[in-house]
Short mmCIF file of C-alpha atoms in Angstrom, two decimals:
data_model
loop_
_atom_site.label_atom_id
_atom_site.label_comp_id
_atom_site.label_asym_id
_atom_site.label_seq_id
_atom_site.Cartn_x
_atom_site.Cartn_y
_atom_site.Cartn_z
CA UNK A 1 -52.43 -1.88 149.00
CA UNK A 2 -49.78 -4.18 150.76
CA UNK A 3 -50.16 -2.24 153.94
CA UNK A 4 -54.08 -2.56 153.55
CA UNK A 5 -53.17 -6.28 153.33
CA UNK A 6 -51.14 -6.53 156.45
CA UNK A 7 -54.01 -4.31 158.19
CA UNK A 8 -56.43 -7.09 157.07
CA UNK A 9 -54.30 -9.84 157.89
CA UNK A 10 -54.03 -8.44 161.54
CA UNK A 11 -57.76 -7.98 161.48
CA UNK A 12 -58.16 -11.89 160.60
CA UNK A 13 -55.61 -12.97 163.47
CA UNK A 14 -58.02 -11.23 165.87
CA UNK A 15 -61.31 -12.33 163.86
CA UNK A 16 -60.91 -15.85 162.60
CA UNK A 17 -63.54 -16.18 159.97
CA UNK A 18 -63.86 -17.30 156.44
CA UNK A 19 -65.23 -13.82 155.30
CA UNK A 20 -62.12 -12.33 156.52
CA UNK A 21 -59.76 -14.66 155.20
CA UNK A 22 -61.06 -14.32 151.69
CA UNK A 23 -61.51 -10.63 151.85
CA UNK A 24 -57.85 -10.76 153.21
CA UNK A 25 -56.73 -13.04 150.13
CA UNK A 26 -58.74 -10.96 147.86
CA UNK A 27 -57.11 -7.68 148.73
CA UNK A 28 -53.60 -9.18 148.80
CA UNK A 29 -53.91 -10.83 145.51
CA UNK A 30 -54.65 -7.50 143.76
CA UNK A 31 -51.83 -6.08 145.81
CA UNK A 32 -49.63 -8.77 144.12
CA UNK A 33 -51.23 -8.07 140.79
CA UNK A 34 -50.05 -4.16 141.36
CA UNK A 35 -46.45 -5.08 142.48
CA UNK A 36 -45.76 -7.68 139.40
CA UNK A 37 -47.08 -5.01 137.05
CA UNK A 38 -44.82 -2.45 138.42
CA UNK A 39 -41.67 -4.56 138.29
CA UNK A 40 -42.22 -5.33 134.75
CA UNK A 41 -42.60 -1.42 134.06
CA UNK A 42 -39.69 -0.53 136.15
CA UNK A 43 -37.48 -3.14 134.60
CA UNK A 44 -38.58 -1.87 131.37
CA UNK A 45 -37.74 1.75 132.25
CA UNK A 46 -34.09 0.80 133.39
CA UNK A 47 -33.75 -1.97 130.95
CA UNK A 48 -31.20 -1.18 127.87
CA UNK A 49 -33.08 -3.39 125.61
CA UNK A 50 -35.64 -1.43 123.39
CA UNK A 51 -39.37 -2.45 124.70
CA UNK A 52 -40.27 -3.43 121.04
CA UNK A 53 -37.64 -6.24 121.30
CA UNK A 54 -38.39 -7.56 125.07
CA UNK A 55 -41.26 -5.95 126.82
CA UNK A 56 -40.90 -7.25 130.36
CA UNK A 57 -44.41 -5.34 131.01
CA UNK A 58 -46.23 -7.42 128.89
CA UNK A 59 -44.80 -10.40 130.73
CA UNK A 60 -45.62 -9.17 134.07
CA UNK A 61 -49.02 -7.73 133.30
CA UNK A 62 -50.13 -11.18 132.70
CA UNK A 63 -49.05 -12.24 135.74
CA UNK A 64 -50.96 -9.36 137.38
CA UNK A 65 -54.11 -10.96 135.44
CA UNK A 66 -53.42 -14.02 137.14
CA UNK A 67 -53.41 -12.93 140.28
CA UNK A 68 -57.01 -10.66 139.59
CA UNK A 69 -58.59 -13.78 138.63
CA UNK A 70 -57.60 -15.25 142.00
CA UNK A 71 -58.50 -12.08 143.79
CA UNK A 72 -61.87 -12.03 142.07
CA UNK A 73 -62.65 -15.79 142.64
CA UNK A 74 -62.25 -14.83 146.41
CA UNK A 75 -63.97 -11.66 146.12
CA UNK A 76 -67.24 -13.60 145.14
CA UNK A 77 -66.48 -16.15 147.95
CA UNK A 78 -66.69 -13.17 150.23
CA UNK A 79 -69.73 -11.64 148.84
CA UNK A 80 -71.52 -14.88 149.13
CA UNK A 81 -70.57 -14.91 152.88
CA UNK A 82 -71.08 -11.22 153.58
CA UNK A 83 -74.64 -11.10 152.08
CA UNK A 84 -75.37 -14.38 152.96
CA UNK A 85 -76.40 -15.53 149.51
CA UNK A 86 -76.67 -19.17 148.67
CA UNK A 87 -75.67 -19.55 145.37
CA UNK A 88 -73.04 -22.11 145.66
CA UNK A 89 -73.02 -23.40 142.27
CA UNK A 90 -72.33 -19.84 140.97
CA UNK A 91 -69.46 -19.59 143.73
CA UNK A 92 -68.07 -22.92 142.14
CA UNK A 93 -68.76 -21.63 138.64
CA UNK A 94 -66.51 -18.50 139.08
CA UNK A 95 -63.55 -20.68 140.96
CA UNK A 96 -63.61 -22.91 138.04
CA UNK A 97 -63.76 -20.45 135.15
CA UNK A 98 -61.68 -17.95 136.49
CA UNK A 99 -59.27 -20.64 137.56
CA UNK A 100 -58.96 -22.07 134.07
CA UNK A 101 -58.55 -18.50 132.46
CA UNK A 102 -55.61 -17.96 135.00
CA UNK A 103 -54.07 -21.23 134.11
CA UNK A 104 -54.46 -20.55 130.47
CA UNK A 105 -52.42 -17.27 130.85
CA UNK A 106 -50.21 -18.91 133.12
CA UNK A 107 -49.61 -21.33 130.19
CA UNK A 108 -49.45 -19.03 127.31
CA UNK A 109 -47.30 -16.59 129.08
CA UNK A 110 -44.67 -19.43 129.78
CA UNK A 111 -44.78 -20.88 126.35
CA UNK A 112 -44.99 -17.81 124.09
CA UNK A 113 -42.80 -15.26 126.13
CA UNK A 114 -44.72 -11.93 126.27
CA UNK A 115 -47.17 -12.38 123.42
CA UNK A 116 -49.78 -10.24 124.17
CA UNK A 117 -51.84 -10.83 121.18
CA UNK A 118 -52.48 -14.72 122.26
CA UNK A 119 -53.97 -13.93 125.26
CA UNK A 120 -56.46 -11.50 124.12
CA UNK A 121 -59.53 -13.88 124.31
CA UNK A 122 -58.31 -15.32 127.68
CA UNK A 123 -58.03 -11.63 129.20
CA UNK A 124 -61.23 -10.74 127.49
CA UNK A 125 -63.07 -13.41 129.65
CA UNK A 126 -61.12 -12.79 132.42
CA UNK A 127 -62.62 -9.23 132.31
CA UNK A 128 -66.10 -10.12 131.81
CA UNK A 129 -66.03 -12.62 134.67
CA UNK A 130 -64.68 -10.24 137.07
CA UNK A 131 -66.93 -7.43 135.82
CA UNK A 132 -69.58 -9.50 136.67
CA UNK A 133 -68.39 -10.23 140.01
CA UNK A 134 -67.71 -6.40 140.59
CA UNK A 135 -71.37 -5.63 139.40
CA UNK A 136 -72.81 -8.35 141.70
CA UNK A 137 -70.79 -6.74 144.41
CA UNK A 138 -72.41 -3.21 143.62
CA UNK A 139 -76.04 -4.62 143.31
CA UNK A 140 -76.07 -6.53 146.50
CA UNK A 141 -74.60 -3.39 148.37
CA UNK A 142 -77.06 -1.17 146.79
CA UNK A 143 -79.78 -3.49 147.71
CA UNK A 144 -78.69 -3.79 151.17
CA UNK A 145 -77.99 -0.32 151.47
CA UNK A 146 -81.78 0.47 150.79
CA UNK A 147 -82.75 -2.21 153.20
CA UNK A 148 -81.09 -1.52 156.21
CA UNK A 149 -82.00 1.23 158.71
CA UNK A 150 -78.79 1.15 160.57
CA UNK A 151 -76.17 3.88 159.79
CA UNK A 152 -73.07 1.67 160.51
CA UNK A 153 -74.37 -1.09 158.10
CA UNK A 154 -75.48 1.73 155.43
CA UNK A 155 -71.93 3.03 155.55
CA UNK A 156 -70.30 -0.27 155.30
CA UNK A 157 -72.48 -1.34 152.35
CA UNK A 158 -71.81 2.04 150.33
CA UNK A 159 -67.92 1.41 151.09
CA UNK A 160 -68.68 -2.00 149.24
CA UNK A 161 -70.51 -0.53 146.42
CA UNK A 162 -67.39 1.71 146.04
CA UNK A 163 -65.11 -1.08 146.38
CA UNK A 164 -66.77 -2.67 143.17
CA UNK A 165 -66.75 0.56 141.45
CA UNK A 166 -63.23 1.16 142.00
CA UNK A 167 -62.47 -2.35 140.70
CA UNK A 168 -64.39 -1.57 137.65
CA UNK A 169 -62.53 1.59 137.06
CA UNK A 170 -58.96 -0.24 137.12
CA UNK A 171 -60.18 -2.26 134.13
CA UNK A 172 -61.30 0.91 132.36
CA UNK A 173 -58.27 2.87 132.91
CA UNK A 174 -56.14 -0.14 131.56
CA UNK A 175 -58.32 -0.49 128.78
CA UNK A 176 -57.75 2.98 127.88
CA UNK A 177 -54.16 2.41 128.32
CA UNK A 178 -54.13 -0.52 126.11
CA UNK A 179 -55.72 1.82 123.55
CA UNK A 180 -53.20 4.45 123.89
CA UNK A 181 -50.48 2.20 123.70
CA UNK A 182 -51.60 0.39 120.39
CA UNK A 183 -52.54 3.82 118.69
CA UNK A 184 -49.96 6.01 119.70
CA UNK A 185 -47.20 3.70 120.95
CA UNK A 186 -46.53 5.77 124.12
CA UNK A 187 -45.74 3.60 127.35
CA UNK A 188 -46.22 4.73 131.02
CA UNK A 189 -49.51 6.71 130.13
CA UNK A 190 -51.09 8.50 133.06
CA UNK A 191 -54.39 5.96 132.76
CA UNK A 192 -51.88 3.18 133.97
CA UNK A 193 -51.01 4.84 137.05
CA UNK A 194 -54.48 5.79 137.38
CA UNK A 195 -55.68 2.15 137.16
CA UNK A 196 -53.24 1.18 140.45
CA UNK A 197 -54.64 4.61 142.25
CA UNK A 198 -58.31 3.22 141.74
CA UNK A 199 -57.11 -0.43 142.83
CA UNK A 200 -55.62 1.18 145.98
CA UNK A 201 -58.88 2.96 146.77
CA UNK A 202 -60.52 -0.06 145.96
CA UNK A 203 -58.82 -1.81 148.69
CA UNK A 204 -59.03 1.41 151.10
CA UNK A 205 -62.74 0.97 150.55
CA UNK A 206 -62.92 -2.45 151.19
CA UNK A 207 -60.86 -2.17 154.23
CA UNK A 208 -63.00 0.54 155.60
CA UNK A 209 -66.47 -0.98 154.83
CA UNK A 210 -65.39 -4.31 156.32
CA UNK A 211 -63.40 -3.70 159.51
CA UNK A 212 -64.71 -0.02 160.15
CA UNK A 213 -61.64 0.90 162.04
CA UNK A 214 -63.11 3.34 165.36
CA UNK A 215 -61.13 6.67 164.05
CA UNK A 216 -63.41 6.02 160.60
CA UNK A 217 -66.34 5.54 162.71
CA UNK A 218 -66.09 8.70 164.56
CA UNK A 219 -65.29 10.74 161.35
CA UNK A 220 -68.56 9.50 159.90
CA UNK A 221 -70.28 9.95 163.19
CA UNK A 222 -71.55 6.55 163.59
CA UNK A 223 -71.00 6.32 167.45
CA UNK A 224 -72.59 9.79 167.99
CA UNK A 225 -76.35 9.79 169.18
CA UNK B 1 -54.51 -56.44 119.56
CA UNK B 2 -53.38 -57.57 122.99
CA UNK B 3 -55.84 -60.26 124.28
CA UNK B 4 -55.52 -58.92 127.88
CA UNK B 5 -56.19 -55.14 126.90
CA UNK B 6 -59.21 -56.26 125.03
CA UNK B 7 -60.38 -58.18 128.26
CA UNK B 8 -59.95 -55.22 130.12
CA UNK B 9 -61.67 -53.06 127.90
CA UNK B 10 -64.95 -55.45 127.93
CA UNK B 11 -64.68 -55.60 131.92
CA UNK B 12 -64.69 -51.73 131.95
CA UNK B 13 -67.61 -51.33 129.27
CA UNK B 14 -69.59 -53.92 131.66
CA UNK B 15 -68.77 -51.78 134.61
CA UNK B 16 -69.84 -48.77 132.58
CA UNK B 17 -72.98 -50.40 131.41
CA UNK B 18 -73.86 -51.51 135.21
CA UNK B 19 -73.24 -48.07 136.09
CA UNK B 20 -75.97 -46.79 133.44
CA UNK B 21 -78.42 -49.40 135.09
CA UNK B 22 -77.58 -48.33 138.38
CA UNK B 23 -78.64 -44.63 137.29
CA UNK B 24 -81.66 -45.73 135.90
CA UNK B 25 -82.70 -47.44 139.05
CA UNK B 26 -81.17 -45.05 141.92
CA UNK B 27 -82.02 -41.32 139.83
CA UNK B 28 -79.50 -39.80 142.15
CA UNK B 29 -77.24 -36.95 141.59
CA UNK B 30 -74.26 -39.25 143.07
CA UNK B 31 -75.21 -41.96 140.61
CA UNK B 32 -75.07 -39.63 137.94
CA UNK B 33 -71.69 -38.54 138.90
CA UNK B 34 -70.81 -42.09 139.28
CA UNK B 35 -72.02 -43.02 135.97
CA UNK B 36 -69.95 -40.13 134.50
CA UNK B 37 -66.99 -41.41 136.18
CA UNK B 38 -66.95 -44.65 134.75
CA UNK B 39 -67.77 -43.28 131.24
CA UNK B 40 -64.51 -41.23 131.51
CA UNK B 41 -62.91 -44.10 132.75
CA UNK B 42 -64.05 -46.52 130.10
CA UNK B 43 -62.97 -43.55 127.35
CA UNK B 44 -59.42 -43.43 129.21
CA UNK B 45 -59.11 -47.15 128.58
CA UNK B 46 -60.44 -47.18 125.03
CA UNK B 47 -59.00 -44.22 123.51
CA UNK B 48 -55.32 -44.38 123.56
CA UNK B 49 -54.68 -40.76 122.95
CA UNK B 50 -52.25 -38.98 124.91
CA UNK B 51 -53.91 -35.51 124.64
CA UNK B 52 -57.70 -36.97 125.26
CA UNK B 53 -56.44 -38.93 128.60
CA UNK B 54 -54.95 -35.86 129.66
CA UNK B 55 -58.08 -33.78 129.54
CA UNK B 56 -60.56 -36.94 130.32
CA UNK B 57 -58.36 -37.44 133.53
CA UNK B 58 -58.69 -33.92 134.52
CA UNK B 59 -62.57 -34.06 134.08
CA UNK B 60 -62.40 -37.10 136.10
CA UNK B 61 -60.40 -35.47 138.89
CA UNK B 62 -63.15 -32.59 138.77
CA UNK B 63 -65.99 -35.09 139.05
CA UNK B 64 -64.06 -36.83 142.09
CA UNK B 65 -63.65 -33.80 143.79
CA UNK B 66 -67.50 -33.17 143.52
CA UNK B 67 -68.36 -36.32 144.68
CA UNK B 68 -67.10 -35.56 147.92
CA UNK B 69 -67.79 -31.78 147.65
CA UNK B 70 -69.70 -30.43 150.73
CA UNK B 71 -70.92 -26.86 149.85
CA UNK B 72 -69.38 -25.37 153.05
CA UNK B 73 -66.22 -27.21 152.55
CA UNK B 74 -63.11 -24.98 152.19
CA UNK B 75 -60.56 -27.36 151.24
CA UNK B 76 -62.71 -28.57 148.19
CA UNK B 77 -63.22 -24.77 147.14
CA UNK B 78 -59.36 -24.57 147.29
CA UNK B 79 -58.85 -27.98 145.59
CA UNK B 80 -61.29 -26.58 142.56
CA UNK B 81 -59.45 -23.67 142.42
CA UNK B 82 -56.02 -25.23 142.03
CA UNK B 83 -57.40 -27.85 139.89
CA UNK B 84 -58.73 -25.01 137.72
CA UNK B 85 -55.87 -23.36 137.40
CA UNK B 86 -53.98 -26.31 136.36
CA UNK B 87 -56.34 -27.45 133.96
CA UNK B 88 -55.79 -24.28 132.30
CA UNK B 89 -52.33 -24.87 132.04
CA UNK B 90 -52.65 -28.52 130.89
CA UNK B 91 -54.94 -26.85 127.84
CA UNK B 92 -51.67 -24.86 126.84
CA UNK B 93 -48.68 -27.24 127.98
CA UNK B 94 -49.60 -30.69 127.49
CA UNK B 95 -45.88 -31.88 128.06
CA UNK B 96 -45.97 -30.98 131.70
CA UNK B 97 -49.72 -32.20 132.42
CA UNK B 98 -48.84 -35.28 134.09
CA UNK B 99 -46.60 -33.85 136.47
CA UNK B 100 -49.53 -31.23 137.46
CA UNK B 101 -51.99 -34.14 137.36
CA UNK B 102 -49.61 -35.88 139.79
CA UNK B 103 -49.77 -33.22 142.02
CA UNK B 104 -53.31 -32.80 141.91
CA UNK B 105 -54.04 -36.40 142.79
CA UNK B 106 -51.85 -36.10 145.57
CA UNK B 107 -53.61 -33.05 146.67
CA UNK B 108 -56.88 -34.92 146.17
CA UNK B 109 -55.82 -38.06 148.29
CA UNK B 110 -54.80 -35.43 151.07
CA UNK B 111 -58.59 -34.08 150.83
CA UNK B 112 -60.10 -37.60 150.71
CA UNK B 113 -58.31 -38.74 153.68
CA UNK B 114 -59.39 -35.41 155.70
CA UNK B 115 -62.89 -36.56 154.71
CA UNK B 116 -62.39 -39.95 156.51
CA UNK B 117 -61.36 -38.39 159.61
CA UNK B 118 -64.88 -36.47 159.48
CA UNK B 119 -67.01 -39.42 158.25
CA UNK B 120 -65.00 -42.49 159.79
CA UNK B 121 -68.30 -44.05 160.98
CA UNK B 122 -69.81 -47.52 160.10
CA UNK B 123 -71.41 -47.36 156.83
CA UNK B 124 -69.25 -44.94 155.02
CA UNK B 125 -66.14 -46.56 155.93
CA UNK B 126 -65.73 -49.32 153.86
CA UNK B 127 -67.15 -46.87 150.90
CA UNK B 128 -64.25 -44.29 151.91
CA UNK B 129 -61.49 -46.66 152.40
CA UNK B 130 -62.36 -48.27 148.80
CA UNK B 131 -62.60 -44.91 147.20
CA UNK B 132 -59.24 -44.19 148.94
CA UNK B 133 -57.43 -47.33 147.30
CA UNK B 134 -58.97 -45.82 144.11
CA UNK B 135 -57.40 -42.65 144.47
CA UNK B 136 -53.97 -44.60 145.20
CA UNK B 137 -54.50 -46.53 141.75
CA UNK B 138 -55.38 -43.25 140.19
CA UNK B 139 -51.91 -41.93 141.30
CA UNK B 140 -50.15 -44.85 140.57
CA UNK B 141 -51.93 -44.34 136.79
CA UNK B 142 -50.64 -40.81 136.71
CA UNK B 143 -46.88 -42.24 137.40
CA UNK B 144 -47.44 -45.34 134.75
CA UNK B 145 -49.03 -42.77 132.02
CA UNK B 146 -45.28 -41.28 132.36
CA UNK B 147 -43.80 -44.55 130.83
CA UNK B 148 -46.69 -46.50 128.95
CA UNK B 149 -49.89 -46.10 127.85
CA UNK B 150 -50.69 -50.24 128.20
CA UNK B 151 -49.65 -50.42 131.71
CA UNK B 152 -51.69 -47.53 132.65
CA UNK B 153 -55.10 -49.09 131.03
CA UNK B 154 -54.42 -52.19 133.54
CA UNK B 155 -54.56 -49.34 136.43
CA UNK B 156 -57.38 -47.59 135.00
CA UNK B 157 -59.44 -50.80 135.12
CA UNK B 158 -58.31 -51.60 138.76
CA UNK B 159 -59.13 -47.92 139.80
CA UNK B 160 -62.73 -48.53 138.20
CA UNK B 161 -63.43 -51.44 139.60
CA UNK B 162 -62.64 -50.29 143.00
CA UNK B 163 -64.59 -47.17 142.48
CA UNK B 164 -67.38 -49.86 141.54
CA UNK B 165 -66.91 -51.49 144.66
CA UNK B 166 -66.76 -48.59 146.70
CA UNK B 167 -70.12 -46.88 145.43
CA UNK B 168 -72.13 -50.00 144.71
CA UNK B 169 -71.09 -52.11 147.64
CA UNK B 170 -72.30 -55.26 145.98
CA UNK B 171 -73.84 -58.00 148.41
CA UNK B 172 -71.85 -60.68 146.89
CA UNK B 173 -68.75 -59.27 148.41
CA UNK B 174 -69.97 -57.26 151.22
CA UNK B 175 -72.47 -59.78 152.58
#
């Protein structure tokens, strides 16, 4: 994910516009979310303190949620730019609500260290809002895919739709992971790793759909007449 | 009750009433925001509650950003995000709220002067300059709130009065 972020940054340096910038910020935020969550898991794994006493991963997953909220704000801004929507109030609505939720999580995380239960309402709102953004991305991508006759554009829109699908799958995987952790008490479930794998796939889809490097074009047969 | 504070409240309420009348006359979105801003300033002055002051001050900052908001303005968009995040923190940790608000006010101040650079011509000049002074007072009131609630009341009144001058540009002073 960080490698994709670096590639996006390189693209931004070449093509300095708001759309590229916001996609870059969005992907980087999701990357930071993955890193912060992974750090918590690693500390928990190597720590001698039992996870029931002090769970670092519970603390860092909240930081990951904050980055997810920021990533989603910029993703919606990217959607507005790329699909030329004029829902300026919706853009500010997401910026304000996701921002407040991120602030609430930061505040609660520092007041009551690693208390996951208190944050459930804030996280639930975050999931609802972010899913709304991802579903918008899928819907607009499919709509523009159907409208377009150009092969390159169609591939781009299908990649954006996949970006949205993978992002939803990230939440689904984490939800299953939380359920398993609650019911069985087992940490390090396959669903957790699957979640971040989906996040990586999402970043790759976004990069391929937006930047569309020449090797990808040749694989997809875009340049062939 | 402190007679000066009472006088401040009376002046503030009259400014608020004038903003309601202005809204009735102009019926514009900007005058609605101006009226809301005056309403919040009046509430800030009358209700000396630390928590309410912090929350209302935040809403005031949102309105201030909105007053300057241009739909394609990126800096405004980033400010909205920063402000929203700090608003969320304030809801959970009131004790650090004033420091965050102070930082926020500085950001808005910076944003405001960026705007002046863009619209530094004729008609808007005085308006923006006065709103700039208003923001300076807002920042000062943020500093004062850390020490005393009474002192901040006078700053709120001054801020409100400058906002009144900046927005309405009354003939009796700008003639």
